[in-house]
PDB file of C-alpha atoms and ligand atoms in Angstrom:
ATOM      1  CA  MET I  21     111.221 136.128  76.950  1.00 41.00           C
ATOM      2  CA  SER I  22     107.921 136.035  78.742  1.00 43.00           C
ATOM      3  CA  ASP I  23     107.451 133.816  81.783  1.00 48.00           C
ATOM      4  CA  PRO I  24     105.618 130.609  80.694  1.00 45.00           C
ATOM      5  CA  ALA I  25     103.956 130.382  84.105  1.00 43.00           C
ATOM      6  CA  ALA I  26     102.440 133.831  83.550  1.00 45.00           C
ATOM      7  CA  ARG I  27     101.119 132.890  80.095  1.00 51.00           C
ATOM      8  CA  LYS I  28      99.546 129.657  81.275  1.00 50.00           C
ATOM      9  CA  PRO I  29      96.176 129.804  82.985  1.00 50.00           C
ATOM     10  CA  ARG I  30      96.440 128.483  86.514  1.00 49.00           C
ATOM     11  CA  ARG I  31      95.179 124.903  86.334  1.00 49.00           C
ATOM     12  CA  TRP I  32      96.046 123.332  89.646  1.00 51.00           C
ATOM     13  CA  PRO I  33      95.073 123.197  92.389  1.00 47.00           C
ATOM     14  CA  LEU I  34      91.727 124.164  90.970  1.00 43.00           C
ATOM     15  CA  SER I  35      90.418 127.358  92.458  1.00 41.00           C
ATOM     16  CA  LEU I  36      87.122 126.980  94.268  1.00 39.00           C
ATOM     17  CA  ASP I  37      85.231 129.020  91.700  1.00 39.00           C
ATOM     18  CA  ARG I  38      86.458 126.700  88.918  1.00 42.00           C
ATOM     19  CA  ILE I  39      85.247 123.564  90.646  1.00 38.00           C
ATOM     20  CA  GLY I  40      82.019 125.079  91.771  1.00 36.00           C
ATOM     21  CA  LEU I  41      82.730 124.879  95.484  1.00 36.00           C
ATOM     22  CA  PRO I  42      81.403 127.632  97.655  1.00 35.00           C
ATOM     23  CA  ALA I  43      83.844 128.363 100.476  1.00 35.00           C
ATOM     24  CA  SER I  44      82.036 126.322 103.085  1.00 38.00           C
ATOM     25  CA  ALA I  45      82.230 126.266 106.828  1.00 36.00           C
ATOM     26  CA  PRO I  46      83.979 123.285 108.409  1.00 35.00           C
ATOM     27  CA  GLY I  47      81.645 120.337 108.498  1.00 34.00           C
ATOM     28  CA  GLU I  48      79.542 121.479 105.586  1.00 34.00           C
ATOM     29  CA  ARG I  49      79.313 119.107 102.675  1.00 37.00           C
ATOM     30  CA  THR I  50      79.880 120.921  99.435  1.00 36.00           C
ATOM     31  CA  MET I  51      79.251 119.715  95.913  1.00 35.00           C
ATOM     32  CA  THR I  52      81.196 120.045  92.742  1.00 36.00           C
ATOM     33  CA  THR I  53      79.418 121.065  89.557  1.00 34.00           C
ATOM     34  CA  ALA I  54      78.899 118.494  86.869  1.00 35.00           C
ATOM     35  CA  ASP I  55      81.290 120.354  84.579  1.00 34.00           C
ATOM     36  CA  ALA I  56      84.114 120.265  87.123  1.00 41.00           C
ATOM     37  CA  GLN I  57      87.452 119.329  85.588  1.00 52.00           C
ATOM     38  CA  THR I  58      87.995 115.633  86.173  1.00 64.00           C
ATOM     39  CA  LEU I  59      91.399 114.443  87.350  1.00 67.00           C
ATOM     40  CA  ARG I  60      91.968 111.172  85.540  1.00 65.00           C
ATOM     41  CA  PRO I  61      94.720 109.032  87.003  1.00 66.00           C
ATOM     42  CA  GLN I  62      94.215 106.481  84.242  1.00 64.00           C
ATOM     43  CA  ARG I  63      94.237 106.582  80.502  1.00 62.00           C
ATOM     44  CA  PRO I  64      93.514 103.895  77.974  1.00 65.00           C
ATOM     45  CA  LEU I  65      96.187 101.238  77.659  1.00 67.00           C
ATOM     46  CA  SER I  66      95.977 101.528  73.884  1.00 66.00           C
ATOM     47  CA  ASP I  67      97.168 105.182  73.990  1.00 73.00           C
ATOM     48  CA  ALA I  68     100.182 104.325  76.104  1.00 71.00           C
ATOM     49  CA  LEU I  69     101.196 101.330  74.004  1.00 68.00           C
ATOM     50  CA  ARG I  70     100.807 103.244  70.731  1.00 68.00           C
ATOM     51  CA  GLU I  71     103.145 105.898  72.107  1.00 68.00           C
ATOM     52  CA  ALA I  72     105.522 103.232  73.461  1.00 64.00           C
ATOM     53  CA  ASN I  73     105.787 101.541  70.065  1.00 64.00           C
ATOM     54  CA  ARG I  74     106.634 104.885  68.522  1.00 61.00           C
ATOM     55  CA  GLN I  75     109.488 105.364  71.023  1.00 59.00           C
ATOM     56  CA  ARG I  76     110.674 101.768  71.360  1.00 57.00           C
ATOM     57  CA  ALA I  77     113.640 102.173  69.041  1.00 52.00           C
ATOM     58  CA  ALA I  78     115.506 104.668  71.188  1.00 68.00           C
ATOM     59  CA  PRO I  79     116.614 103.832  74.756  1.00 80.00           C
ATOM     60  CA  VAL I  80     116.520 106.896  76.982  1.00 85.00           C
ATOM     61  CA  PRO I  81     119.840 108.027  78.557  1.00 88.00           C
ATOM     62  CA  GLN I  82     119.923 108.439  82.367  1.00 85.00           C
ATOM     63  CA  SER I  83     120.755 112.129  82.107  1.00 84.00           C
ATOM     64  CA  ASP I  84     117.633 112.680  79.998  1.00 91.00           C
ATOM     65  CA  LEU I  85     115.512 110.856  82.568  1.00 94.00           C
ATOM     66  CA  GLN I  86     116.769 113.141  85.313  1.00 94.00           C
ATOM     67  CA  ALA I  87     116.037 116.196  83.162  1.00 96.00           C
ATOM     68  CA  PHE I  88     112.550 114.852  82.367  1.00 97.00           C
ATOM     69  CA  ARG I  89     111.946 114.390  86.101  1.00 97.00           C
ATOM     70  CA  GLN I  90     113.048 117.938  86.865  1.00 97.00           C
ATOM     71  CA  ASN I  91     110.751 119.197  84.122  1.00 98.00           C
ATOM     72  CA  MET I  92     107.871 117.226  85.585  1.00 98.00           C
ATOM     73  CA  VAL I  93     108.465 118.946  88.937  1.00 98.00           C
ATOM     74  CA  LEU I  94     108.689 122.340  87.240  1.00 98.00           C
ATOM     75  CA  ARG I  95     105.344 121.719  85.554  1.00 98.00           C
ATOM     76  CA  LEU I  96     103.775 120.673  88.867  1.00 98.00           C
ATOM     77  CA  ARG I  97     105.062 123.900  90.399  1.00 97.00           C
ATOM     78  CA  GLN I  98     103.782 125.999  87.483  1.00 97.00           C
ATOM     79  CA  ALA I  99     100.410 124.301  87.786  1.00 95.00           C
ATOM     80  CA  GLY I 100     100.176 125.484  91.393  1.00 95.00           C
ATOM     81  CA  CYS I 101     101.719 122.839  93.657  1.00 96.00           C
ATOM     82  CA  GLN I 102     103.381 124.826  96.429  1.00 94.00           C
ATOM     83  CA  ASP I 103     104.342 122.083  98.853  1.00 97.00           C
ATOM     84  CA  GLU I 104     108.140 121.996  98.716  1.00 97.00           C
ATOM     85  CA  ARG I 105     108.324 118.631 100.483  1.00 97.00           C
ATOM     86  CA  VAL I 106     106.061 117.005  97.948  1.00 98.00           C
ATOM     87  CA  LEU I 107     107.971 118.601  95.062  1.00 98.00           C
ATOM     88  CA  ALA I 108     111.317 117.515  96.550  1.00 98.00           C
ATOM     89  CA  ALA I 109     110.038 113.955  96.979  1.00 98.00           C
ATOM     90  CA  MET I 110     108.816 113.802  93.395  1.00 98.00           C
ATOM     91  CA  ASN I 111     112.147 115.179  92.250  1.00 98.00           C
ATOM     92  CA  VAL I 112     114.009 112.198  93.702  1.00 97.00           C
ATOM     93  CA  VAL I 113     111.705 109.212  93.185  1.00 98.00           C
ATOM     94  CA  PRO I 114     112.597 107.561  89.831  1.00 97.00           C
ATOM     95  CA  ARG I 115     109.108 107.083  88.345  1.00 97.00           C
ATOM     96  CA  HIS I 116     110.646 105.412  85.278  1.00 96.00           C
ATOM     97  CA  LEU I 117     111.695 102.431  87.446  1.00 96.00           C
ATOM     98  CA  PHE I 118     108.042 101.711  88.254  1.00 96.00           C
ATOM     99  CA  VAL I 119     106.782 101.401  84.677  1.00 95.00           C
ATOM    100  CA  ASP I 120     107.346  98.818  81.971  1.00 92.00           C
ATOM    101  CA  SER I 121     110.660  99.315  80.167  1.00 90.00           C
ATOM    102  CA  ALA I 122     108.742 100.039  76.939  1.00 91.00           C
ATOM    103  CA  LEU I 123     107.080 103.012  78.652  1.00 94.00           C
ATOM    104  CA  VAL I 124     110.170 104.624  80.194  1.00 94.00           C
ATOM    105  CA  ALA I 125     110.168 107.541  77.764  1.00 92.00           C
ATOM    106  CA  GLN I 126     106.674 108.486  78.957  1.00 95.00           C
ATOM    107  CA  ALA I 127     107.384 108.067  82.671  1.00 96.00           C
ATOM    108  CA  TYR I 128     107.620 111.811  83.378  1.00 97.00           C
ATOM    109  CA  GLU I 129     104.674 112.947  81.303  1.00 97.00           C
ATOM    110  CA  ASP I 130     101.600 113.892  83.268  1.00 96.00           C
ATOM    111  CA  THR I 131      99.855 110.739  82.347  1.00 94.00           C
ATOM    112  CA  SER I 132      98.760 107.493  83.938  1.00 93.00           C
ATOM    113  CA  LEU I 133     100.360 104.356  82.544  1.00 95.00           C
ATOM    114  CA  PRO I 134      99.449 100.658  82.632  1.00 94.00           C
ATOM    115  CA  ILE I 135     101.213  98.575  85.299  1.00 94.00           C
ATOM    116  CA  GLY I 136      99.634  95.220  84.492  1.00 92.00           C
ATOM    117  CA  LEU I 137      96.599  93.275  85.755  1.00 93.00           C
ATOM    118  CA  GLY I 138      94.355  96.039  84.405  1.00 91.00           C
ATOM    119  CA  GLN I 139      95.694  98.657  86.841  1.00 94.00           C
ATOM    120  CA  THR I 140      97.521 101.944  86.318  1.00 94.00           C
ATOM    121  CA  ILE I 141     100.105 104.146  87.985  1.00 94.00           C
ATOM    122  CA  SER I 142      98.431 107.465  88.821  1.00 93.00           C
ATOM    123  CA  LYS I 143      99.299 110.698  87.020  1.00 95.00           C
ATOM    124  CA  PRO I 144     102.057 112.692  88.746  1.00 97.00           C
ATOM    125  CA  SER I 145      99.732 115.682  89.181  1.00 97.00           C
ATOM    126  CA  VAL I 146      97.171 113.490  90.952  1.00 96.00           C
ATOM    127  CA  VAL I 147      99.825 111.980  93.235  1.00 98.00           C
ATOM    128  CA  ALA I 148     101.121 115.465  94.123  1.00 98.00           C
ATOM    129  CA  ARG I 149      97.637 116.860  94.648  1.00 97.00           C
ATOM    130  CA  MET I 150      96.549 114.037  96.961  1.00 97.00           C
ATOM    131  CA  ILE I 151      99.718 114.028  99.056  1.00 98.00           C
ATOM    132  CA  GLU I 152      99.617 117.815  99.355  1.00 97.00           C
ATOM    133  CA  LEU I 153      96.016 117.566 100.593  1.00 97.00           C
ATOM    134  CA  LEU I 154      97.003 114.811 103.018  1.00 97.00           C
ATOM    135  CA  ARG I 155      99.811 116.922 104.496  1.00 97.00           C
ATOM    136  CA  HIS I 156      97.743 120.073 104.865  1.00 96.00           C
ATOM    137  CA  ARG I 157      95.499 118.749 107.592  1.00 93.00           C
ATOM    138  CA  PRO I 158      94.310 120.998 110.394  1.00 88.00           C
ATOM    139  CA  GLY I 159      97.140 121.398 112.881  1.00 82.00           C
ATOM    140  CA  GLY I 160      99.612 120.850 110.053  1.00 79.00           C
ATOM    141  CA  ALA I 161     102.049 118.587 111.918  1.00 82.00           C
ATOM    142  CA  ASP I 162     104.267 116.265 109.881  1.00 91.00           C
ATOM    143  CA  LEU I 163     102.818 112.856 109.078  1.00 96.00           C
ATOM    144  CA  ALA I 164     104.275 110.209 111.361  1.00 97.00           C
ATOM    145  CA  ARG I 165     102.258 107.264 110.043  1.00 98.00           C
ATOM    146  CA  VAL I 166     100.399 106.874 106.751  1.00 98.00           C
ATOM    147  CA  LEU I 167      98.240 104.092 105.338  1.00 98.00           C
ATOM    148  CA  GLU I 168      97.962 103.797 101.553  1.00 98.00           C
ATOM    149  CA  ILE I 169      95.215 101.678  99.999  1.00 98.00           C
ATOM    150  CA  GLY I 170      96.222 100.370  96.575  1.00 98.00           C
ATOM    151  CA  THR I 171     100.016  99.922  96.363  1.00 98.00           C
ATOM    152  CA  GLY I 172      99.875  99.253  92.625  1.00 97.00           C
ATOM    153  CA  CYS I 173     103.453  99.498  91.380  1.00 97.00           C
ATOM    154  CA  GLY I 174     104.637 101.213  94.582  1.00 98.00           C
ATOM    155  CA  TYR I 175     105.405 104.649  93.110  1.00 98.00           C
ATOM    156  CA  GLN I 176     103.110 106.682  95.340  1.00 98.00           C
ATOM    157  CA  ALA I 177     104.281 104.692  98.381  1.00 98.00           C
ATOM    158  CA  ALA I 178     107.853 105.707  97.524  1.00 98.00           C
ATOM    159  CA  VAL I 179     106.847 109.384  97.315  1.00 98.00           C
ATOM    160  CA  LEU I 180     104.965 109.053 100.611  1.00 98.00           C
ATOM    161  CA  ALA I 181     108.052 107.540 102.255  1.00 98.00           C
ATOM    162  CA  HIS I 182     109.834 110.856 101.658  1.00 97.00           C
ATOM    163  CA  VAL I 183     107.172 112.892 103.441  1.00 97.00           C
ATOM    164  CA  ALA I 184     106.082 110.553 106.252  1.00 97.00           C
ATOM    165  CA  GLY I 185     107.857 108.650 109.018  1.00 97.00           C
ATOM    166  CA  ARG I 186     106.246 105.303 108.297  1.00 98.00           C
ATOM    167  CA  VAL I 187     104.135 104.111 105.352  1.00 98.00           C
ATOM    168  CA  VAL I 188     101.973 101.000 105.361  1.00 98.00           C
ATOM    169  CA  THR I 189     100.637 100.205 101.890  1.00 98.00           C
ATOM    170  CA  ILE I 190      98.101  97.499 101.036  1.00 98.00           C
ATOM    171  CA  GLU I 191      97.473  95.795  97.690  1.00 98.00           C
ATOM    172  CA  ARG I 192      94.793  93.190  96.976  1.00 98.00           C
ATOM    173  CA  LEU I 193      96.379  91.749  93.799  1.00 97.00           C
ATOM    174  CA  ARG I 194      99.206  89.416  94.704  1.00 97.00           C
ATOM    175  CA  GLY I 195     100.980  89.968  91.377  1.00 96.00           C
ATOM    176  CA  LEU I 196     101.195  93.724  91.940  1.00 97.00           C
ATOM    177  CA  HIS I 197     102.144  93.341  95.601  1.00 97.00           C
ATOM    178  CA  ASP I 198     105.065  91.094  94.535  1.00 97.00           C
ATOM    179  CA  ARG I 199     106.064  93.489  91.798  1.00 96.00           C
ATOM    180  CA  ALA I 200     106.017  96.493  94.156  1.00 97.00           C
ATOM    181  CA  LEU I 201     108.200  94.585  96.625  1.00 97.00           C
ATOM    182  CA  ARG I 202     110.742  93.999  93.853  1.00 96.00           C
ATOM    183  CA  GLN I 203     110.605  97.571  92.570  1.00 96.00           C
ATOM    184  CA  LEU I 204     110.904  99.237  95.962  1.00 98.00           C
ATOM    185  CA  ALA I 205     113.734  97.023  97.264  1.00 96.00           C
ATOM    186  CA  PRO I 206     116.615  98.727  95.402  1.00 96.00           C
ATOM    187  CA  LEU I 207     115.479 102.178  96.590  1.00 96.00           C
ATOM    188  CA  GLN I 208     116.140 101.108 100.202  1.00 96.00           C
ATOM    189  CA  LEU I 209     113.548 103.463 101.598  1.00 96.00           C
ATOM    190  CA  PRO I 210     113.237 103.117 105.341  1.00 92.00           C
ATOM    191  CA  GLY I 211     109.821 102.849 106.912  1.00 94.00           C
ATOM    192  CA  ILE I 212     107.736 101.230 104.130  1.00 98.00           C
ATOM    193  CA  GLU I 213     105.725  98.121 104.933  1.00 98.00           C
ATOM    194  CA  LEU I 214     103.951  96.337 102.066  1.00 98.00           C
ATOM    195  CA  VAL I 215     100.887  94.322 102.980  1.00 98.00           C
ATOM    196  CA  TYR I 216      99.007  91.879 100.733  1.00 98.00           C
ATOM    197  CA  GLY I 217      95.365  92.105 101.734  1.00 98.00           C
ATOM    198  CA  ASP I 218      92.004  93.782 101.325  1.00 98.00           C
ATOM    199  CA  GLY I 219      92.562  97.473 101.932  1.00 98.00           C
ATOM    200  CA  ARG I 220      88.865  97.966 102.723  1.00 98.00           C
ATOM    201  CA  LEU I 221      89.749  96.515 106.116  1.00 98.00           C
ATOM    202  CA  GLY I 222      92.627  98.931 106.614  1.00 98.00           C
ATOM    203  CA  HIS I 223      95.542  97.540 108.601  1.00 98.00           C
ATOM    204  CA  GLY I 224      94.794  97.337 112.300  1.00 98.00           C
ATOM    205  CA  PRO I 225      98.231  96.362 113.632  1.00 98.00           C
ATOM    206  CA  ALA I 226      99.840  99.721 112.731  1.00 98.00           C
ATOM    207  CA  ALA I 227      96.795 101.951 113.447  1.00 98.00           C
ATOM    208  CA  PRO I 228      96.058 104.716 114.184  1.00 98.00           C
ATOM    209  CA  TYR I 229      97.273 106.672 111.151  1.00 98.00           C
ATOM    210  CA  ASP I 230      97.766 110.429 110.792  1.00 97.00           C
ATOM    211  CA  GLY I 231      97.013 110.045 107.113  1.00 98.00           C
ATOM    212  CA  ILE I 232      95.084 107.544 105.000  1.00 98.00           C
ATOM    213  CA  ILE I 233      95.211 107.831 101.209  1.00 98.00           C
ATOM    214  CA  ALA I 234      93.329 105.629  98.755  1.00 98.00           C
ATOM    215  CA  ALA I 235      94.264 105.065  95.108  1.00 97.00           C
ATOM    216  CA  ALA I 236      90.997 103.273  94.302  1.00 97.00           C
ATOM    217  CA  GLY I 237      87.444 104.510  94.719  1.00 97.00           C
ATOM    218  CA  GLY I 238      84.333 102.775  96.053  1.00 95.00           C
ATOM    219  CA  HIS I 239      80.733 103.716  96.742  1.00 96.00           C
ATOM    220  CA  ASP I 240      81.456 104.437 100.365  1.00 95.00           C
ATOM    221  CA  LEU I 241      84.325 105.038 102.740  1.00 97.00           C
ATOM    222  CA  PRO I 242      84.951 101.783 104.612  1.00 98.00           C
ATOM    223  CA  ALA I 243      84.274 102.109 108.335  1.00 97.00           C
ATOM    224  CA  ALA I 244      87.699 100.605 109.139  1.00 98.00           C
ATOM    225  CA  TRP I 245      89.423 103.628 107.577  1.00 98.00           C
ATOM    226  CA  LEU I 246      87.589 106.067 109.813  1.00 98.00           C
ATOM    227  CA  ASP I 247      88.175 103.824 112.848  1.00 98.00           C
ATOM    228  CA  GLN I 248      91.898 103.607 112.099  1.00 98.00           C
ATOM    229  CA  LEU I 249      92.317 107.351 111.478  1.00 98.00           C
ATOM    230  CA  ALA I 250      93.999 109.092 114.426  1.00 97.00           C
ATOM    231  CA  ARG I 251      92.447 112.139 116.053  1.00 96.00           C
ATOM    232  CA  GLY I 252      93.916 115.061 114.141  1.00 96.00           C
ATOM    233  CA  GLY I 253      94.346 112.754 111.129  1.00 97.00           C
ATOM    234  CA  ARG I 254      93.182 113.208 107.538  1.00 98.00           C
ATOM    235  CA  LEU I 255      91.831 110.775 104.955  1.00 98.00           C
ATOM    236  CA  VAL I 256      92.000 111.542 101.213  1.00 98.00           C
ATOM    237  CA  ALA I 257      90.105 109.161  98.949  1.00 98.00           C
ATOM    238  CA  PRO I 258      88.093 109.014  95.742  1.00 98.00           C
ATOM    239  CA  VAL I 259      84.492 108.067  96.387  1.00 97.00           C
ATOM    240  CA  HIS I 260      81.433 107.750  94.183  1.00 96.00           C
ATOM    241  CA  ASP I 261      79.032 110.649  94.526  1.00 94.00           C
ATOM    242  CA  PRO I 262      75.525 109.497  93.538  1.00 92.00           C
ATOM    243  CA  ALA I 263      74.308 113.082  93.062  1.00 90.00           C
ATOM    244  CA  LEU I 264      77.039 113.831  90.528  1.00 88.00           C
ATOM    245  CA  ARG I 265      77.112 110.272  89.205  1.00 90.00           C
ATOM    246  CA  SER I 266      80.901 110.413  89.255  1.00 92.00           C
ATOM    247  CA  GLN I 267      83.816 109.952  91.609  1.00 96.00           C
ATOM    248  CA  VAL I 268      84.955 112.928  93.635  1.00 97.00           C
ATOM    249  CA  LEU I 269      87.948 113.467  95.854  1.00 97.00           C
ATOM    250  CA  MET I 270      86.821 113.307  99.461  1.00 97.00           C
ATOM    251  CA  VAL I 271      88.834 114.795 102.322  1.00 98.00           C
ATOM    252  CA  VAL I 272      87.838 113.676 105.815  1.00 98.00           C
ATOM    253  CA  ASP I 273      89.324 115.126 108.998  1.00 98.00           C
ATOM    254  CA  LYS I 274      88.995 113.505 112.401  1.00 97.00           C
ATOM    255  CA  LEU I 275      89.215 116.355 114.859  1.00 96.00           C
ATOM    256  CA  GLY I 276      90.729 116.298 118.347  1.00 94.00           C
ATOM    257  CA  ASP I 277      87.324 115.578 119.908  1.00 95.00           C
ATOM    258  CA  GLY I 278      86.777 112.622 117.559  1.00 95.00           C
ATOM    259  CA  SER I 279      84.199 114.387 115.387  1.00 96.00           C
ATOM    260  CA  ILE I 280      84.355 114.009 111.617  1.00 96.00           C
ATOM    261  CA  VAL I 281      84.451 116.810 109.042  1.00 97.00           C
ATOM    262  CA  GLN I 282      84.217 115.949 105.368  1.00 96.00           C
ATOM    263  CA  ARG I 283      84.622 117.990 102.219  1.00 96.00           C
ATOM    264  CA  ILE I 284      84.258 117.124  98.594  1.00 95.00           C
ATOM    265  CA  HIS I 285      86.847 118.415  96.152  1.00 95.00           C
ATOM    266  CA  GLU I 286      87.187 117.980  92.409  1.00 93.00           C
ATOM    267  CA  ALA I 287      85.820 115.171  90.252  1.00 94.00           C
ATOM    268  CA  VAL I 288      88.297 112.330  89.726  1.00 94.00           C
ATOM    269  CA  ARG I 289      88.435 108.976  87.982  1.00 92.00           C
ATOM    270  CA  PHE I 290      90.263 106.167  89.769  1.00 94.00           C
ATOM    271  CA  VAL I 291      90.105 102.382  89.359  1.00 94.00           C
ATOM    272  CA  PRO I 292      87.411 100.726  91.492  1.00 95.00           C
ATOM    273  CA  LEU I 293      88.007  99.775  95.096  1.00 97.00           C
ATOM    274  CA  GLU I 294      87.367  96.029  95.029  1.00 97.00           C
ATOM    275  CA  SER I 295      86.671  93.630  97.897  1.00 96.00           C
ATOM    276  CA  GLY I 296      88.805  90.668  98.890  1.00 96.00           C
ATOM    277  CA  THR I 297      92.165  89.597  97.512  1.00 96.00           C
ATOM    278  CA  SER I 298      93.323  87.790  94.380  1.00 94.00           C
ATOM    279  CA  ASP I 299      96.366  85.565  93.909  1.00 89.00           C
ATOM    280  CA  PHE I 300      96.306  86.331  90.193  1.00 74.00           C
ATOM    281  CA  GLY I 301      99.735  87.114  88.771  1.00 65.00           C
ATOM    282  CA  HIS I 302     101.610  85.724  91.793  1.00 68.00           C
ATOM    283  CA  SER I 303     105.183  85.037  90.733  1.00 61.00           C
TER     284      SER I 303
HETATM  285  N1  SAH P 421      99.298 104.076  94.167  1.00 68.10           N
HETATM  286  C1  SAH P 421      99.413 103.248  92.978  1.00 68.10           C
HETATM  287  C2  SAH P 421      98.178 103.329  92.134  1.00 68.10           C
HETATM  288  C3  SAH P 421      97.679 101.962  91.821  1.00 68.10           C
HETATM  289  S1  SAH P 421      96.090 101.878  91.061  1.00 68.10           S
HETATM  290  C4  SAH P 421     100.687 103.541  92.206  1.00 68.10           C
HETATM  291  O1  SAH P 421     101.430 104.466  92.549  1.00 68.10           O
HETATM  292  O2  SAH P 421     100.954 102.793  91.283  1.00 68.10           O
HETATM  293  C5  SAH P 421      95.089 101.354  92.433  1.00 68.10           C
HETATM  294  C6  SAH P 421      95.405 100.030  93.034  1.00 68.10           C
HETATM  295  O3  SAH P 421      94.414  99.778  94.040  1.00 68.10           O
HETATM  296  C7  SAH P 421      95.356  98.840  92.103  1.00 68.10           C
HETATM  297  O4  SAH P 421      96.598  98.193  92.116  1.00 68.10           O
HETATM  298  C8  SAH P 421      94.270  97.937  92.690  1.00 68.10           C
HETATM  299  O5  SAH P 421      94.537  96.541  92.578  1.00 68.10           O
HETATM  300  C9  SAH P 421      94.264  98.384  94.141  1.00 68.10           C
HETATM  301  N2  SAH P 421      93.057  98.082  94.896  1.00 68.10           N
HETATM  302  C10 SAH P 421      91.744  98.134  94.516  1.00 68.10           C
HETATM  303  N3  SAH P 421      90.947  97.742  95.533  1.00 68.10           N
HETATM  304  C11 SAH P 421      91.764  97.438  96.589  1.00 68.10           C
HETATM  305  C12 SAH P 421      91.535  96.971  97.917  1.00 68.10           C
HETATM  306  N4  SAH P 421      90.316  96.708  98.396  1.00 68.10           N
HETATM  307  N5  SAH P 421      92.618  96.776  98.702  1.00 68.10           N
HETATM  308  C13 SAH P 421      93.883  97.000  98.253  1.00 68.10           C
HETATM  309  N6  SAH P 421      94.150  97.437  97.009  1.00 68.10           N
HETATM  310  C14 SAH P 421      93.104  97.653  96.178  1.00 68.10           C
END
């Protein structure tokens, strides 16, 4: 039997020639081409619900869920993820516990799913890609302290908790913050702090952070994030690129001397980074 990995074209991480990035010197700002493959953490709610209705009749046995999760990790590996810590984390975090019970059968597909209040849980490949980028900062030391903007259902925070010493995660929608608290509690992960607030302001009390990761994209990178990034730290965030008229994944390093180096990676499509907080959905 031939090796499926050998048959499949390498999709991820995208090679520089596929995303139109010249290998640039540190500090140079590089652009993606308009035809760059777009990582879409979301997909239309209607798709997910149509699929859910198709599957609703059959509850999924635990053993199947574990096998689905292992398959998800295998696919991430075949697609090019080489970070064993990220793969190990994704192999243990039960993504199906973070989605609506009607969507459990789809929890390990490489797809985003609705989590309520118009928001979505990011695709597994996007979560893996962003955390791998976050970990591979210059100097390469383990992440002691990470700030996540956009807790959503809490899945990515749970994965982060397996690769970082302490995770502070902020959500601006009270309903989702409450839900993430409930969903994370049974996992008993040490070192996660959930904050209800406007992530554009970061979270001063636990700063500085070795890593900052955003699950929502704005037109700029808030100044607070750069202020709260430690020297030697890395920020990974979607941000709108006016030249491309789309969101791109931005990686920003704060070097030991405090200078900033930023690089643009592939095109992405995340939910918008909003300002302020909302009590909507508070239970
Ligand atoms: N990491 C999440 C993805 C959630 S989607 C997961 O694993 O499920 C992005 C989230 O960012 C949404 O819940 C949205 O409400 C939140 N968000 C948008 N703007 C924000 C802001 N300014 N501060 C905090 N959260 C924000």
